[in-house]
Amino acid sequence: MEYDFTTRVDRRGSGAAKWEEMFRKNPNVSPEIIPLSVADMELPNPPEIIQGLKDHLDKTILGYTTVTPEYTQAVIAWMKKRHNWDVKAEWIIQSPGVVPAFFTALKAFTEPGDGVIIQPPVYYPFFMAIENNDRVLVSNPLIRDDAKLSYRIDFEDLEAKAKDPKNKLLIFCSPHNPVGRVWAREELQRISDICLANNVLVVSDEIHFDLLAPGVEHTVYATLSKEAEGHCVICTAPSKTFNLAGMQDSNIIIPNEELRKKLQAEFMKSALFMISNLGLKAGELAYTKCEAWLDAFLLVLKQNYEYVKDYIARHIPQIKVYPLEGTYLMWLDFRAFGLDQQALEQFMISEAEWFTDEGYLFGKEGSGFERINLACPLSVLEEAMDRLKKALAARKLI
Ligand SMILES: Cc1ncc(COP(=O)(O)O)c(C=O)c1O
């Protein structure tokens, strides 16, 4: 089937969080602008999901819903086919999202005052989970190599922090949002060696695990070894992969029964046990009918990434582009322009009309960077790059 990755979807007035945020930041934004921030896609959903949901609506009512065997089978088959991971049905817990899952995991597996390790610059709800629940934020920043344009894990620092008995849990982002790394098996093995040796539980947020550059392989943390499998919580969802973030369907997979029961009990404390009827059906349709759509999308993603990278190399070489191994989020270093973070943000919003996720949101290590969303029609990026070039030229920055 031919898929449509070029039509622009006008989400004005539809309650799209990203668009409402854009209007709030700049009420006078030009009418044709499409924001490049929050991680959902400016693309139509796979037609198999839309048609499947319509068929579903024709023959059901929208009452209380429980997981179906078909859904569970769909999740298991996807994990096997795309990730070579043998998942047992009983390992899977439903959660209305990955964010509620790692918030709940902190409450289940740590006490107020315990240390929780994260690796900034990183997805900002990781900070919120720790701060909103009175845990202590323990930072193990990634090491940035400006010359090689790469990030790596600071294992020595991680080990020192893991050795402190107050630090009980690592929220690990794999693939990493926003730096775009897909961790190699050897890197995961070192994480696992350190965390197992020091009894630090790994909550591995793998929501971006299907979104890989050609030739890049993702290893699910739980598949490293029996020991790693027994000491982790793996957060997955079809939502990033198939643009279903509004459907509240995610799969938290925990092979260790004791850990699983603890997380389930914590979910029950907040009555977080109902699931969305349409979300469940959308997830099943995604995992059973949309693999071809995903493969086609990954080619569009590659094309969009190459376009932005080439444009920057030709016209705005002051911006440094980090390689995109995974996710559809591109990490750009704007520090060469010498603007402080407020000035950069203001320039983006008012002059370039670039609505991005500002780098500082991901921790102070991200200051001076911009994260842009490549899951959109190429034409959106073509216009955005021209706007940026013009705005920089008007400021005499290029
Ligand atoms: C690393 C990471 N985890 C979780 C989420 C969102 O999870 P959910 O919408 O399932 O709560 C995102 C969304 O961008 C993300 O990047």
Short mmCIF file of C-alpha atoms and ligand atoms in Angstrom, two decimals:
data_model
loop_
_atom_site.label_atom_id
_atom_site.label_comp_id
_atom_site.label_asym_id
_atom_site.label_seq_id
_atom_site.Cartn_x
_atom_site.Cartn_y
_atom_site.Cartn_z
CA MET A 1 0.00 0.00 0.00
CA GLU A 2 1.08 3.58 -0.67
CA TYR A 3 1.14 5.61 2.53
CA ASP A 4 0.65 9.33 2.87
CA PHE A 5 3.57 11.09 4.54
CA THR A 6 3.11 14.41 2.78
CA THR A 7 -0.35 15.70 3.68
CA ARG A 8 -0.33 18.34 6.38
CA VAL A 9 -2.86 17.84 9.13
CA ASP A 10 -4.35 21.07 10.43
CA ARG A 11 -4.67 20.37 14.16
CA ARG A 12 -5.85 23.88 15.05
CA GLY A 13 -8.76 23.70 17.49
CA SER A 14 -8.48 19.92 17.87
CA GLY A 15 -6.95 20.10 21.34
CA ALA A 16 -3.49 19.12 20.09
CA ALA A 17 -1.20 19.88 23.04
CA LYS A 18 1.73 20.92 20.86
CA TRP A 19 -0.32 23.39 18.83
CA GLU A 20 -2.01 24.95 21.86
CA GLU A 21 1.43 25.45 23.40
CA MET A 22 2.57 27.21 20.22
CA PHE A 23 -0.39 29.62 20.29
CA ARG A 24 0.26 30.30 23.97
CA LYS A 25 3.91 31.13 23.30
CA ASN A 26 3.21 33.30 20.28
CA PRO A 27 -0.44 34.28 19.72
CA ASN A 28 0.60 36.05 16.52
CA VAL A 29 2.27 33.06 14.93
CA SER A 30 1.97 33.01 11.13
CA PRO A 31 -0.92 30.83 9.94
CA GLU A 32 1.11 28.22 8.04
CA ILE A 33 3.46 27.31 10.90
CA ILE A 34 3.57 23.74 12.19
CA PRO A 35 5.31 23.25 15.56
CA LEU A 36 8.40 21.02 15.88
CA SER A 37 8.21 20.33 19.60
CA VAL A 38 6.28 17.64 21.55
CA ALA A 39 6.92 14.06 20.42
CA ASP A 40 3.86 13.14 18.46
CA MET A 41 3.70 13.05 14.67
CA GLU A 42 2.40 15.73 12.34
CA LEU A 43 1.31 12.88 10.08
CA PRO A 44 -1.93 10.97 9.62
CA ASN A 45 -2.18 7.76 11.61
CA PRO A 46 -1.66 4.50 9.73
CA PRO A 47 -4.86 3.93 7.69
CA GLU A 48 -5.09 0.38 9.06
CA ILE A 49 -5.61 1.86 12.54
CA ILE A 50 -8.22 4.40 11.44
CA GLN A 51 -10.20 1.84 9.43
CA GLY A 52 -9.83 -0.77 12.16
CA LEU A 53 -11.13 1.65 14.81
CA LYS A 54 -14.10 2.55 12.59
CA ASP A 55 -14.94 -1.14 12.14
CA HIS A 56 -14.55 -1.64 15.88
CA LEU A 57 -16.90 1.28 16.65
CA ASP A 58 -19.50 -0.22 14.32
CA LYS A 59 -19.74 -3.36 16.38
CA THR A 60 -19.02 -2.49 19.99
CA ILE A 61 -20.01 -0.19 22.79
CA LEU A 62 -17.53 1.78 24.80
CA GLY A 63 -17.91 0.24 28.22
CA TYR A 64 -15.34 -0.81 30.82
CA THR A 65 -12.64 -2.74 29.10
CA THR A 66 -10.19 -5.42 30.00
CA VAL A 67 -7.23 -6.79 28.08
CA THR A 68 -8.16 -9.30 25.38
CA PRO A 69 -6.12 -12.40 24.44
CA GLU A 70 -5.80 -10.91 20.94
CA TYR A 71 -4.18 -7.78 22.35
CA THR A 72 -1.74 -9.70 24.51
CA GLN A 73 -0.84 -11.95 21.58
CA ALA A 74 -0.23 -8.88 19.43
CA VAL A 75 2.19 -7.42 21.99
CA ILE A 76 4.02 -10.74 22.37
CA ALA A 77 4.35 -11.21 18.60
CA TRP A 78 5.66 -7.65 18.12
CA MET A 79 8.30 -8.04 20.82
CA LYS A 80 9.46 -11.29 19.23
CA LYS A 81 9.46 -10.07 15.64
CA ARG A 82 10.92 -6.56 16.08
CA HIS A 83 13.01 -7.07 19.21
CA ASN A 84 13.77 -10.79 19.36
CA TRP A 85 12.38 -10.79 22.87
CA ASP A 86 10.36 -13.71 24.24
CA VAL A 87 7.76 -12.09 26.47
CA LYS A 88 5.34 -14.13 28.57
CA ALA A 89 1.73 -12.94 28.78
CA GLU A 90 1.81 -12.59 32.55
CA TRP A 91 4.82 -10.22 32.41
CA ILE A 92 2.75 -7.44 30.82
CA ILE A 93 1.03 -4.75 32.88
CA GLN A 94 -1.18 -2.15 31.25
CA SER A 95 -0.58 1.48 32.12
CA PRO A 96 -2.28 4.58 30.76
CA GLY A 97 1.19 5.75 29.75
CA VAL A 98 4.89 5.28 30.25
CA VAL A 99 5.10 8.49 32.29
CA PRO A 100 2.51 7.29 34.84
CA ALA A 101 4.39 3.97 34.89
CA PHE A 102 7.77 5.37 35.88
CA PHE A 103 6.17 7.79 38.35
CA THR A 104 4.43 4.78 39.94
CA ALA A 105 7.61 2.68 39.80
CA LEU A 106 9.45 5.31 41.86
CA LYS A 107 6.77 5.06 44.50
CA ALA A 108 6.73 1.26 44.41
CA PHE A 109 10.49 0.69 44.60
CA THR A 110 11.89 3.64 46.54
CA GLU A 111 11.07 5.67 49.65
CA PRO A 112 10.98 9.45 50.05
CA GLY A 113 14.58 10.61 50.51
CA ASP A 114 16.06 7.78 48.39
CA GLY A 115 18.32 8.70 45.51
CA VAL A 116 17.20 8.11 41.92
CA ILE A 117 19.81 8.31 39.16
CA ILE A 118 19.15 9.88 35.75
CA GLN A 119 21.43 10.75 32.84
CA PRO A 120 20.85 14.29 31.59
CA PRO A 121 20.29 15.85 29.21
CA VAL A 122 17.22 13.64 29.39
CA TYR A 123 13.43 13.55 28.95
CA TYR A 124 12.17 16.12 31.45
CA PRO A 125 9.42 14.06 33.17
CA PHE A 126 12.28 11.98 34.64
CA PHE A 127 13.17 15.04 36.73
CA MET A 128 9.51 15.61 37.60
CA ALA A 129 9.02 12.00 38.75
CA ILE A 130 11.83 12.43 41.25
CA GLU A 131 11.06 15.95 42.42
CA ASN A 132 7.27 15.54 42.63
CA ASN A 133 7.69 12.45 44.79
CA ASP A 134 10.29 13.77 47.23
CA ARG A 135 13.06 11.52 46.02
CA VAL A 136 16.61 12.85 45.63
CA LEU A 137 17.79 13.58 42.12
CA VAL A 138 21.18 12.01 41.48
CA SER A 139 22.65 13.20 38.24
CA ASN A 140 24.95 11.05 36.12
CA PRO A 141 25.32 13.38 33.13
CA LEU A 142 26.19 11.94 29.74
CA ILE A 143 29.64 12.88 28.48
CA ARG A 144 29.41 15.06 25.40
CA ASP A 145 32.24 15.04 22.91
CA ASP A 146 31.96 18.29 20.95
CA ALA A 147 34.65 17.27 18.48
CA LYS A 148 33.18 13.86 17.66
CA LEU A 149 29.58 15.07 18.05
CA SER A 150 28.72 12.16 20.28
CA TYR A 151 27.48 11.29 23.73
CA ARG A 152 28.53 8.44 25.96
CA ILE A 153 27.72 7.24 29.45
CA ASP A 154 30.02 8.23 32.30
CA PHE A 155 30.40 4.75 33.77
CA GLU A 156 32.92 5.73 36.45
CA ASP A 157 30.54 8.35 37.80
CA LEU A 158 27.59 5.94 37.52
CA GLU A 159 29.48 3.34 39.50
CA ALA A 160 30.38 5.82 42.23
CA LYS A 161 26.73 6.87 42.50
CA ALA A 162 25.40 3.32 42.35
CA LYS A 163 27.75 2.35 45.22
CA ASP A 164 26.04 4.82 47.52
CA PRO A 165 23.41 2.68 49.27
CA LYS A 166 21.00 5.64 49.37
CA ASN A 167 20.69 5.48 45.56
CA LYS A 168 18.17 2.78 44.72
CA LEU A 169 17.01 3.17 41.15
CA LEU A 170 18.14 4.27 37.69
CA ILE A 171 15.61 5.66 35.21
CA PHE A 172 17.32 4.77 31.97
CA CYS A 173 16.33 6.21 28.60
CA SER A 174 16.95 3.70 25.81
CA PRO A 175 16.98 4.89 23.03
CA HIS A 176 17.92 8.20 24.55
CA ASN A 177 15.67 11.24 24.21
CA PRO A 178 16.93 13.86 23.35
CA VAL A 179 20.47 12.92 22.27
CA GLY A 180 19.34 10.22 19.83
CA ARG A 181 21.70 7.47 21.02
CA VAL A 182 20.77 3.81 20.72
CA TRP A 183 22.96 2.16 23.33
CA ALA A 184 25.22 -0.62 22.15
CA ARG A 185 25.03 -4.01 23.81
CA GLU A 186 28.39 -3.44 25.52
CA GLU A 187 27.17 -0.18 27.01
CA LEU A 188 24.01 -1.87 28.29
CA GLN A 189 26.10 -4.67 29.72
CA ARG A 190 28.18 -2.17 31.72
CA ILE A 191 25.00 -0.52 33.03
CA SER A 192 23.75 -3.92 34.04
CA ASP A 193 27.05 -4.95 35.69
CA ILE A 194 27.09 -1.76 37.76
CA CYS A 195 23.43 -1.82 38.72
CA LEU A 196 23.35 -5.52 39.60
CA ALA A 197 26.53 -5.29 41.66
CA ASN A 198 25.06 -2.41 43.66
CA ASN A 199 21.43 -3.47 43.82
CA VAL A 200 20.19 -0.48 41.79
CA LEU A 201 16.93 -1.30 40.03
CA VAL A 202 16.80 -0.36 36.33
CA VAL A 203 13.59 1.20 35.01
CA SER A 204 14.33 1.19 31.31
CA ASP A 205 12.15 3.54 29.30
CA GLU A 206 12.22 2.01 25.81
CA ILE A 207 9.25 3.86 24.35
CA HIS A 208 11.35 4.88 21.28
CA PHE A 209 12.64 1.36 20.63
CA ASP A 210 10.97 0.89 17.24
CA LEU A 211 12.27 4.17 15.85
CA LEU A 212 15.71 3.24 14.60
CA ALA A 213 17.95 4.56 11.84
CA PRO A 214 18.73 2.03 9.08
CA GLY A 215 21.22 -0.58 10.25
CA VAL A 216 20.98 0.40 13.93
CA GLU A 217 19.98 -2.36 16.35
CA HIS A 218 18.29 -1.80 19.67
CA THR A 219 18.78 -4.29 22.49
CA VAL A 220 15.98 -4.55 25.02
CA TYR A 221 17.65 -4.28 28.42
CA ALA A 222 15.86 -7.38 29.74
CA THR A 223 17.36 -9.55 26.98
CA LEU A 224 20.95 -8.97 28.15
CA SER A 225 21.03 -11.83 30.67
CA LYS A 226 18.87 -13.71 33.16
CA GLU A 227 20.28 -11.50 35.90
CA ALA A 228 19.35 -8.28 34.07
CA GLU A 229 15.93 -9.73 33.24
CA GLY A 230 15.29 -10.32 36.93
CA HIS A 231 16.15 -6.79 37.99
CA CYS A 232 14.35 -4.41 35.66
CA VAL A 233 11.11 -2.78 34.59
CA ILE A 234 10.81 -2.27 30.82
CA CYS A 235 8.48 0.51 29.69
CA THR A 236 7.14 0.12 26.15
CA ALA A 237 4.22 1.42 24.13
CA PRO A 238 2.91 1.59 20.57
CA SER A 239 2.31 5.32 21.06
CA LYS A 240 5.52 6.90 19.69
CA THR A 241 5.81 4.34 16.91
CA PHE A 242 2.29 4.76 15.52
CA ASN A 243 1.31 8.24 16.70
CA LEU A 244 -1.12 7.04 19.37
CA ALA A 245 -0.07 9.25 22.29
CA GLY A 246 -3.67 10.36 22.91
CA MET A 247 -4.83 6.73 23.28
CA GLN A 248 -3.38 6.03 26.73
CA ASP A 249 -2.09 2.55 26.03
CA SER A 250 1.30 1.31 27.14
CA ASN A 251 2.81 -2.02 28.11
CA ILE A 252 5.06 -2.24 31.12
CA ILE A 253 6.89 -5.55 30.98
CA ILE A 254 8.39 -7.04 34.14
CA PRO A 255 9.69 -10.61 34.05
CA ASN A 256 10.37 -10.72 37.82
CA GLU A 257 7.15 -11.68 39.56
CA GLU A 258 7.97 -9.99 42.85
CA LEU A 259 8.76 -6.68 41.18
CA ARG A 260 5.66 -6.97 39.01
CA LYS A 261 3.39 -7.54 41.99
CA LYS A 262 4.91 -4.56 43.76
CA LEU A 263 4.27 -2.28 40.80
CA GLN A 264 0.75 -3.62 40.37
CA ALA A 265 0.03 -2.99 44.05
CA GLU A 266 1.27 0.59 43.67
CA PHE A 267 -0.95 1.12 40.63
CA MET A 268 -3.89 -0.15 42.70
CA LYS A 269 -3.22 2.44 45.41
CA SER A 270 -4.11 5.12 42.90
CA ALA A 271 -6.82 3.05 41.17
CA LEU A 272 -4.77 3.16 37.97
CA PHE A 273 -6.20 -0.07 36.61
CA MET A 274 -8.78 0.91 33.99
CA ILE A 275 -7.79 0.88 30.36
CA SER A 276 -9.04 2.71 27.32
CA ASN A 277 -11.27 0.68 25.03
CA LEU A 278 -10.13 2.50 21.91
CA GLY A 279 -6.53 2.60 23.11
CA LEU A 280 -6.44 -1.17 23.48
CA LYS A 281 -7.91 -1.71 20.03
CA ALA A 282 -5.55 0.85 18.48
CA GLY A 283 -2.58 -0.89 20.09
CA GLU A 284 -3.71 -4.28 18.77
CA LEU A 285 -4.22 -2.88 15.27
CA ALA A 286 -0.82 -1.18 15.38
CA TYR A 287 1.04 -4.33 16.35
CA THR A 288 -0.84 -6.65 13.98
CA LYS A 289 -1.45 -4.51 10.88
CA CYS A 290 1.00 -1.64 10.72
CA GLU A 291 4.50 -3.04 10.34
CA ALA A 292 4.65 -1.99 6.67
CA TRP A 293 3.57 1.53 7.64
CA LEU A 294 6.35 1.70 10.23
CA ASP A 295 8.98 0.54 7.73
CA ALA A 296 7.77 3.20 5.28
CA PHE A 297 7.83 5.85 8.03
CA LEU A 298 11.41 4.96 8.96
CA LEU A 299 12.48 5.76 5.39
CA VAL A 300 10.70 9.13 5.61
CA LEU A 301 12.45 9.77 8.91
CA LYS A 302 15.83 9.04 7.35
CA GLN A 303 15.04 11.34 4.43
CA ASN A 304 13.94 14.14 6.79
CA TYR A 305 17.05 13.77 8.93
CA GLU A 306 19.36 13.83 5.91
CA TYR A 307 17.55 16.88 4.53
CA VAL A 308 18.00 18.93 7.72
CA LYS A 309 21.58 17.76 8.16
CA ASP A 310 22.56 18.66 4.58
CA TYR A 311 20.76 22.01 4.75
CA ILE A 312 22.62 22.93 7.91
CA ALA A 313 25.97 21.83 6.47
CA ARG A 314 25.39 23.95 3.37
CA HIS A 315 23.77 27.06 4.83
CA ILE A 316 24.16 27.22 8.61
CA PRO A 317 27.33 25.30 9.50
CA GLN A 318 27.48 27.06 12.88
CA ILE A 319 24.79 24.61 14.05
CA LYS A 320 26.19 21.25 15.10
CA VAL A 321 24.05 18.21 14.30
CA TYR A 322 24.16 15.13 16.51
CA PRO A 323 23.76 11.79 14.73
CA LEU A 324 20.31 10.27 14.92
CA GLU A 325 20.55 6.58 15.79
CA GLY A 326 17.08 6.34 17.28
CA THR A 327 13.92 8.37 18.02
CA TYR A 328 12.51 10.93 15.57
CA LEU A 329 13.93 13.79 17.63
CA MET A 330 16.95 15.65 16.32
CA TRP A 331 19.42 17.29 18.72
CA LEU A 332 20.99 20.48 17.47
CA ASP A 333 23.73 22.56 19.11
CA PHE A 334 23.14 26.31 18.68
CA ARG A 335 25.82 27.46 21.12
CA ALA A 336 28.02 28.93 18.38
CA PHE A 337 25.63 31.90 18.08
CA GLY A 338 26.50 32.99 21.60
CA LEU A 339 22.89 33.59 22.69
CA ASP A 340 22.02 32.76 26.28
CA GLN A 341 19.12 30.35 26.73
CA GLN A 342 16.44 33.03 27.17
CA ALA A 343 17.67 34.98 24.15
CA LEU A 344 17.82 31.81 22.07
CA GLU A 345 14.29 30.84 23.07
CA GLN A 346 12.96 34.30 22.32
CA PHE A 347 14.69 34.30 18.94
CA MET A 348 13.15 30.93 18.14
CA ILE A 349 9.62 31.87 19.14
CA SER A 350 9.39 35.40 17.80
CA GLU A 351 11.86 35.63 14.92
CA ALA A 352 12.40 32.15 13.46
CA GLU A 353 8.90 30.95 14.44
CA TRP A 354 10.54 27.69 15.42
CA PHE A 355 8.52 25.97 18.14
CA THR A 356 10.90 23.37 19.52
CA ASP A 357 11.69 21.77 22.83
CA GLU A 358 14.36 24.07 24.22
CA GLY A 359 17.48 22.16 25.26
CA TYR A 360 17.48 23.48 28.83
CA LEU A 361 14.21 21.61 29.50
CA PHE A 362 16.31 18.43 29.51
CA GLY A 363 18.59 19.73 32.26
CA LYS A 364 21.30 22.36 32.36
CA GLU A 365 23.45 20.10 30.15
CA GLY A 366 21.03 20.86 27.31
CA SER A 367 21.32 24.63 27.49
CA GLY A 368 22.04 26.14 24.07
CA PHE A 369 20.60 23.12 22.26
CA GLU A 370 17.27 22.68 20.46
CA ARG A 371 15.32 19.44 20.00
CA ILE A 372 13.27 19.28 16.84
CA ASN A 373 10.69 16.73 15.80
CA LEU A 374 11.27 15.14 12.39
CA ALA A 375 7.98 13.20 12.27
CA CYS A 376 6.30 15.54 9.82
CA PRO A 377 5.99 16.07 6.07
CA LEU A 378 9.31 17.04 4.49
CA SER A 379 7.75 20.29 3.27
CA VAL A 380 7.34 21.41 6.91
CA LEU A 381 11.07 21.04 7.46
CA GLU A 382 11.92 22.73 4.16
CA GLU A 383 9.96 25.79 5.22
CA ALA A 384 11.30 25.70 8.76
CA MET A 385 14.91 25.62 7.57
CA ASP A 386 14.36 28.56 5.23
CA ARG A 387 12.68 30.54 8.02
CA LEU A 388 15.55 29.83 10.36
CA LYS A 389 18.15 30.84 7.79
CA LYS A 390 16.32 34.12 7.07
CA ALA A 391 15.90 34.94 10.75
CA LEU A 392 19.59 34.26 11.48
CA ALA A 393 20.61 36.37 8.50
CA ALA A 394 18.32 39.23 9.61
CA ARG A 395 20.15 39.18 12.95
CA LYS A 396 23.50 39.04 11.11
CA LEU A 397 24.26 35.77 12.90
CA ILE A 398 25.15 34.12 9.58
C1 LIG B 1 11.50 8.82 26.83
C2 LIG B 1 10.01 9.04 26.84
N1 LIG B 1 9.24 8.37 27.72
C3 LIG B 1 7.90 8.53 27.77
C4 LIG B 1 7.26 9.38 26.89
C5 LIG B 1 5.77 9.56 26.94
O1 LIG B 1 5.14 8.47 27.49
P1 LIG B 1 3.55 8.38 27.62
O2 LIG B 1 2.95 9.30 26.64
O3 LIG B 1 3.26 6.93 27.34
O4 LIG B 1 3.23 8.72 29.05
C6 LIG B 1 8.03 10.10 25.96
C7 LIG B 1 7.38 11.06 25.06
O5 LIG B 1 8.01 11.83 24.40
C8 LIG B 1 9.42 9.91 25.93
O6 LIG B 1 10.20 10.56 25.06
#
